[in-house]
CSV table of C-alpha atoms in Angstrom, one decimal:
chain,number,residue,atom,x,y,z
A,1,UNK,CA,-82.3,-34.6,-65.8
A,2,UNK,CA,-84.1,-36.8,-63.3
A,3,UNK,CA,-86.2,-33.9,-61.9
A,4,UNK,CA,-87.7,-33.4,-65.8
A,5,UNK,CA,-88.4,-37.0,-65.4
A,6,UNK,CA,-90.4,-36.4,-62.2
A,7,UNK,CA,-92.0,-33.5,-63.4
A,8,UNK,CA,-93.2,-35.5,-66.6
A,9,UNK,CA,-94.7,-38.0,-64.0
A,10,UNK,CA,-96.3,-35.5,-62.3
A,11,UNK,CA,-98.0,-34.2,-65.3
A,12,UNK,CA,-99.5,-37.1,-66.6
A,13,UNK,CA,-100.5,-36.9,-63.4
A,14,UNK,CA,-102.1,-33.9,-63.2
A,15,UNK,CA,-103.6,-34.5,-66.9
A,16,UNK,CA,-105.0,-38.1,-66.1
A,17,UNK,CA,-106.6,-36.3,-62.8
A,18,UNK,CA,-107.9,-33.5,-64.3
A,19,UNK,CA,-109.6,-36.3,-67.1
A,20,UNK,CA,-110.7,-38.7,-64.6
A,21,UNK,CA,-112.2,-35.9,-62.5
A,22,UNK,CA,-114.2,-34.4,-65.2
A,23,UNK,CA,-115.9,-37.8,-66.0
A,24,UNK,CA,-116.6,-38.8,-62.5
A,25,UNK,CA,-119.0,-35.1,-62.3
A,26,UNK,CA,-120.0,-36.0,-65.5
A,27,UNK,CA,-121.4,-39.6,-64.7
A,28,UNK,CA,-122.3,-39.0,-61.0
A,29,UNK,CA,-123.4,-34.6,-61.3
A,30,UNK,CA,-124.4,-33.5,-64.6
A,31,UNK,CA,-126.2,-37.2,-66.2
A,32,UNK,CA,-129.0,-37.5,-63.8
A,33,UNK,CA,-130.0,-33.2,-65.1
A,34,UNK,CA,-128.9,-33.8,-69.0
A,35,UNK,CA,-131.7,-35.9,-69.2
A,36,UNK,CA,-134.4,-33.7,-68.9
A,37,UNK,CA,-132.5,-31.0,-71.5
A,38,UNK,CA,-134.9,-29.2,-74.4
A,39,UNK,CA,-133.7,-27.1,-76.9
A,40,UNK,CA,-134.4,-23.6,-75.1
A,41,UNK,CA,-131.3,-24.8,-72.3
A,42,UNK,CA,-129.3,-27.1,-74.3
A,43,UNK,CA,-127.4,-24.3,-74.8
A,44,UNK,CA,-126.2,-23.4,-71.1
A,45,UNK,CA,-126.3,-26.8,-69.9
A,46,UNK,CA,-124.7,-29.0,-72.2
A,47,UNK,CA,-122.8,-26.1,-75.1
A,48,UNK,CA,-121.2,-24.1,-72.7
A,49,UNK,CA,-119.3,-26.7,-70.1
A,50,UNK,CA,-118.5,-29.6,-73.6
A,51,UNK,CA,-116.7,-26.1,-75.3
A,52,UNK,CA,-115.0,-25.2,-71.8
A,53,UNK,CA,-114.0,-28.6,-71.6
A,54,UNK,CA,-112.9,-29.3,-75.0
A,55,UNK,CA,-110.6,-26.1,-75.3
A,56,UNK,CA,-109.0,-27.3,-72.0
A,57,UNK,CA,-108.3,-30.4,-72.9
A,58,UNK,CA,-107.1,-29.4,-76.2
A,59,UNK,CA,-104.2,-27.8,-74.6
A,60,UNK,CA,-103.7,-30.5,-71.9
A,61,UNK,CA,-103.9,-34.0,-74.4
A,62,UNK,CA,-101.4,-33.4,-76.8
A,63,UNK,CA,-98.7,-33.0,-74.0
A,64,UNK,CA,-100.1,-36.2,-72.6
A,65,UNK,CA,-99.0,-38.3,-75.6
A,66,UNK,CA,-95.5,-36.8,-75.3
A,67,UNK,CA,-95.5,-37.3,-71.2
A,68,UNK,CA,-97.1,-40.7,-72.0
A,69,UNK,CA,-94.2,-41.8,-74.3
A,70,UNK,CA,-91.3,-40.6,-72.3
A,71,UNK,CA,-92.8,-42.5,-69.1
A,72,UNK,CA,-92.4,-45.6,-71.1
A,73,UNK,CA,-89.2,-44.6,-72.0
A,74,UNK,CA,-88.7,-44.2,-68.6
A,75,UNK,CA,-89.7,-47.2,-67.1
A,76,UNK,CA,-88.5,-49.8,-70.0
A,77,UNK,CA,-86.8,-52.5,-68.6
A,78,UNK,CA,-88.7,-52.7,-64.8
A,79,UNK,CA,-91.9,-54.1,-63.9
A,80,UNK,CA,-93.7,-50.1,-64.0
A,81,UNK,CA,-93.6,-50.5,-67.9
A,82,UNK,CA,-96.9,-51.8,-67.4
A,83,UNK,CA,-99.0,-49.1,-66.2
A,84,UNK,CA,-96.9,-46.6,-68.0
A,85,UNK,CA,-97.9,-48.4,-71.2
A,86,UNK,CA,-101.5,-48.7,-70.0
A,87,UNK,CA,-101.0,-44.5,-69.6
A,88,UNK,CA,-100.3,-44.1,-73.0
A,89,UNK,CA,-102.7,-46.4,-74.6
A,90,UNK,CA,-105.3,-45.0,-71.8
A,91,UNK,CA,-104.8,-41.5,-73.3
A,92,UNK,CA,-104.7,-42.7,-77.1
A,93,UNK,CA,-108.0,-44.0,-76.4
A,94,UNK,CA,-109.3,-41.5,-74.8
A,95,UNK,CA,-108.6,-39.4,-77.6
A,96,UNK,CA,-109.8,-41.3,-80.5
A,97,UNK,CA,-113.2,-42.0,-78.6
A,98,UNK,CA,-114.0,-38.3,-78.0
A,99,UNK,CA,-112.2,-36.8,-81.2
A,100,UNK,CA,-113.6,-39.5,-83.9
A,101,UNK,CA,-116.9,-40.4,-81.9
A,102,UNK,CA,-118.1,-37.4,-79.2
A,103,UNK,CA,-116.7,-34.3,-81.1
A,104,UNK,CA,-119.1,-35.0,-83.5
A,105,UNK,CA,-122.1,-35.8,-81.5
A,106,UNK,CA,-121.2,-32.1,-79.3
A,107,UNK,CA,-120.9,-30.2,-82.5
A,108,UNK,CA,-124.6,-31.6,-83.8
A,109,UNK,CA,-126.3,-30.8,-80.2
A,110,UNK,CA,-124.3,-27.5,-80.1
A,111,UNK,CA,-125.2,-26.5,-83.7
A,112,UNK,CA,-129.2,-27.6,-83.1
A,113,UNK,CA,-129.0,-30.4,-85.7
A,114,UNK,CA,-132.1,-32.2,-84.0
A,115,UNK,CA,-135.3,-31.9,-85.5
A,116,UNK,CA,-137.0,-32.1,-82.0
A,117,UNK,CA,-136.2,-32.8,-78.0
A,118,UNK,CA,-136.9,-36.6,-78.7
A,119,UNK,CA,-134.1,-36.4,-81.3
A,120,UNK,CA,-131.7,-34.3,-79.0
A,121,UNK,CA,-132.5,-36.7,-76.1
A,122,UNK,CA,-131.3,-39.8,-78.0
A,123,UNK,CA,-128.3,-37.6,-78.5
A,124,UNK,CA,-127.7,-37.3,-75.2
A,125,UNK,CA,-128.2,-40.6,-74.2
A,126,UNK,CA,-125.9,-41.6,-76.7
A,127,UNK,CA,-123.2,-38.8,-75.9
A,128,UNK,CA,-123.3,-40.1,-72.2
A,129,UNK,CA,-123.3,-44.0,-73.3
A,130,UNK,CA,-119.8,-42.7,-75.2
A,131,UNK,CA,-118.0,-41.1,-72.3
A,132,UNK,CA,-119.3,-44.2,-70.0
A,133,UNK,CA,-116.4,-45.5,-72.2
A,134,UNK,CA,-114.4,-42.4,-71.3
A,135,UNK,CA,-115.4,-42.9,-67.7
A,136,UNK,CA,-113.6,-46.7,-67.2
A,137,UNK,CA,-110.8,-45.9,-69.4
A,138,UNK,CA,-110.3,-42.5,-67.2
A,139,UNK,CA,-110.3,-44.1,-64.6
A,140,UNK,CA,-108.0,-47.3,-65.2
A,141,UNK,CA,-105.6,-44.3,-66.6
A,142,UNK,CA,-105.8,-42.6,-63.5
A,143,UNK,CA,-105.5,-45.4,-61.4
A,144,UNK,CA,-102.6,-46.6,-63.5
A,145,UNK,CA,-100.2,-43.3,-63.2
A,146,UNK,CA,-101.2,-44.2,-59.0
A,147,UNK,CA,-99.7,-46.8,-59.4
A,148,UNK,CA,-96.3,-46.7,-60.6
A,149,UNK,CA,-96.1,-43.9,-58.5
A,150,UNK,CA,-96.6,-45.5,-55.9
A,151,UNK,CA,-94.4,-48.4,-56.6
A,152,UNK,CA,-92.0,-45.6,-57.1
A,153,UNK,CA,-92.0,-45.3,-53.2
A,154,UNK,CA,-90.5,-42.2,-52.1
A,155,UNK,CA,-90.7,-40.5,-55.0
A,156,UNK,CA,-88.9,-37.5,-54.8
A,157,UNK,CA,-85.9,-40.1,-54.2
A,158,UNK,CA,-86.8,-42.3,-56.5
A,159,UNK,CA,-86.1,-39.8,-59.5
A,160,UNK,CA,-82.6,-38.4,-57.9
């Protein structure tokens, strides 16, 4: 039972990595070149990594709010409640700003719904204001699931 436990841990792990990996390229790779997008390379730049991304995560998310939950579970009672909670609301809000906020932004700039590249800039600049969000709350996730590992000290221990 207690290697399930750590093997839960270490998937939120993976999963908050895997999330706060992807906005850090974003921010610090891929902004400073989405700027300058037009309509004849929106396509290759911008469609094909957000669909890429989105069917991974897709997969990876919903696992997260189980993993999430059970780390609570795990951890009521002791002072590494705190960051797992901060896991699970981390990923819960993660989720409702890119499914009820971004998801809709990708599928207008994916679908051409811009009636110029003025219009599809603003887009942008709005899509990459959004996942600044995505960005800190990533981040604190990540840094989070760190940390009650960590606290965990030897951790293949601390789960036997």
């Amino acid at each position: 039972m207690n290697w399930l436990l750590l093997l839960n841990a270490l998937y939120f792990l993976f999963g908050s990595t895997m999330y706060v990996g992807t906005m850090w390229v974003l921010k610090w790779f891929l902004y400073p070149t989405w700027r300058s997008l037009s309509r004849d390379n929106v396509d290759m730049h911008f469609g094909i990594p957000t669909r890429a991304a989105t069917k991974f995560f897709t997969v990876v998310v919903p696992i997260m709010f189980v993993s999430g939950a059970i780390l609570v579970w795990t951890e009521w009672g002791s002072i590494r409640v705190i960051p797992a909670i901060i896991c699970l609301l981390g990923i819960i809000a993660l989720t409702v700003v890119g499914q009820g906020i971004i998801i809709p932004i990708n599928i207008r700039i994916r679908g051409g719904d811009f009636k110029d590249d003025a219009e599809l800039r603003q887009l942008l600049l709005r899509w990459m204001f959004l996942n600044d969000i995505r960005f800190y709350v990533s981040t604190l996730t990540w840094l989070s699931m760190v940390w009650l590992l960590v606290d965990r000290g030897r951790l293949l221990a601390s789960y036997t």
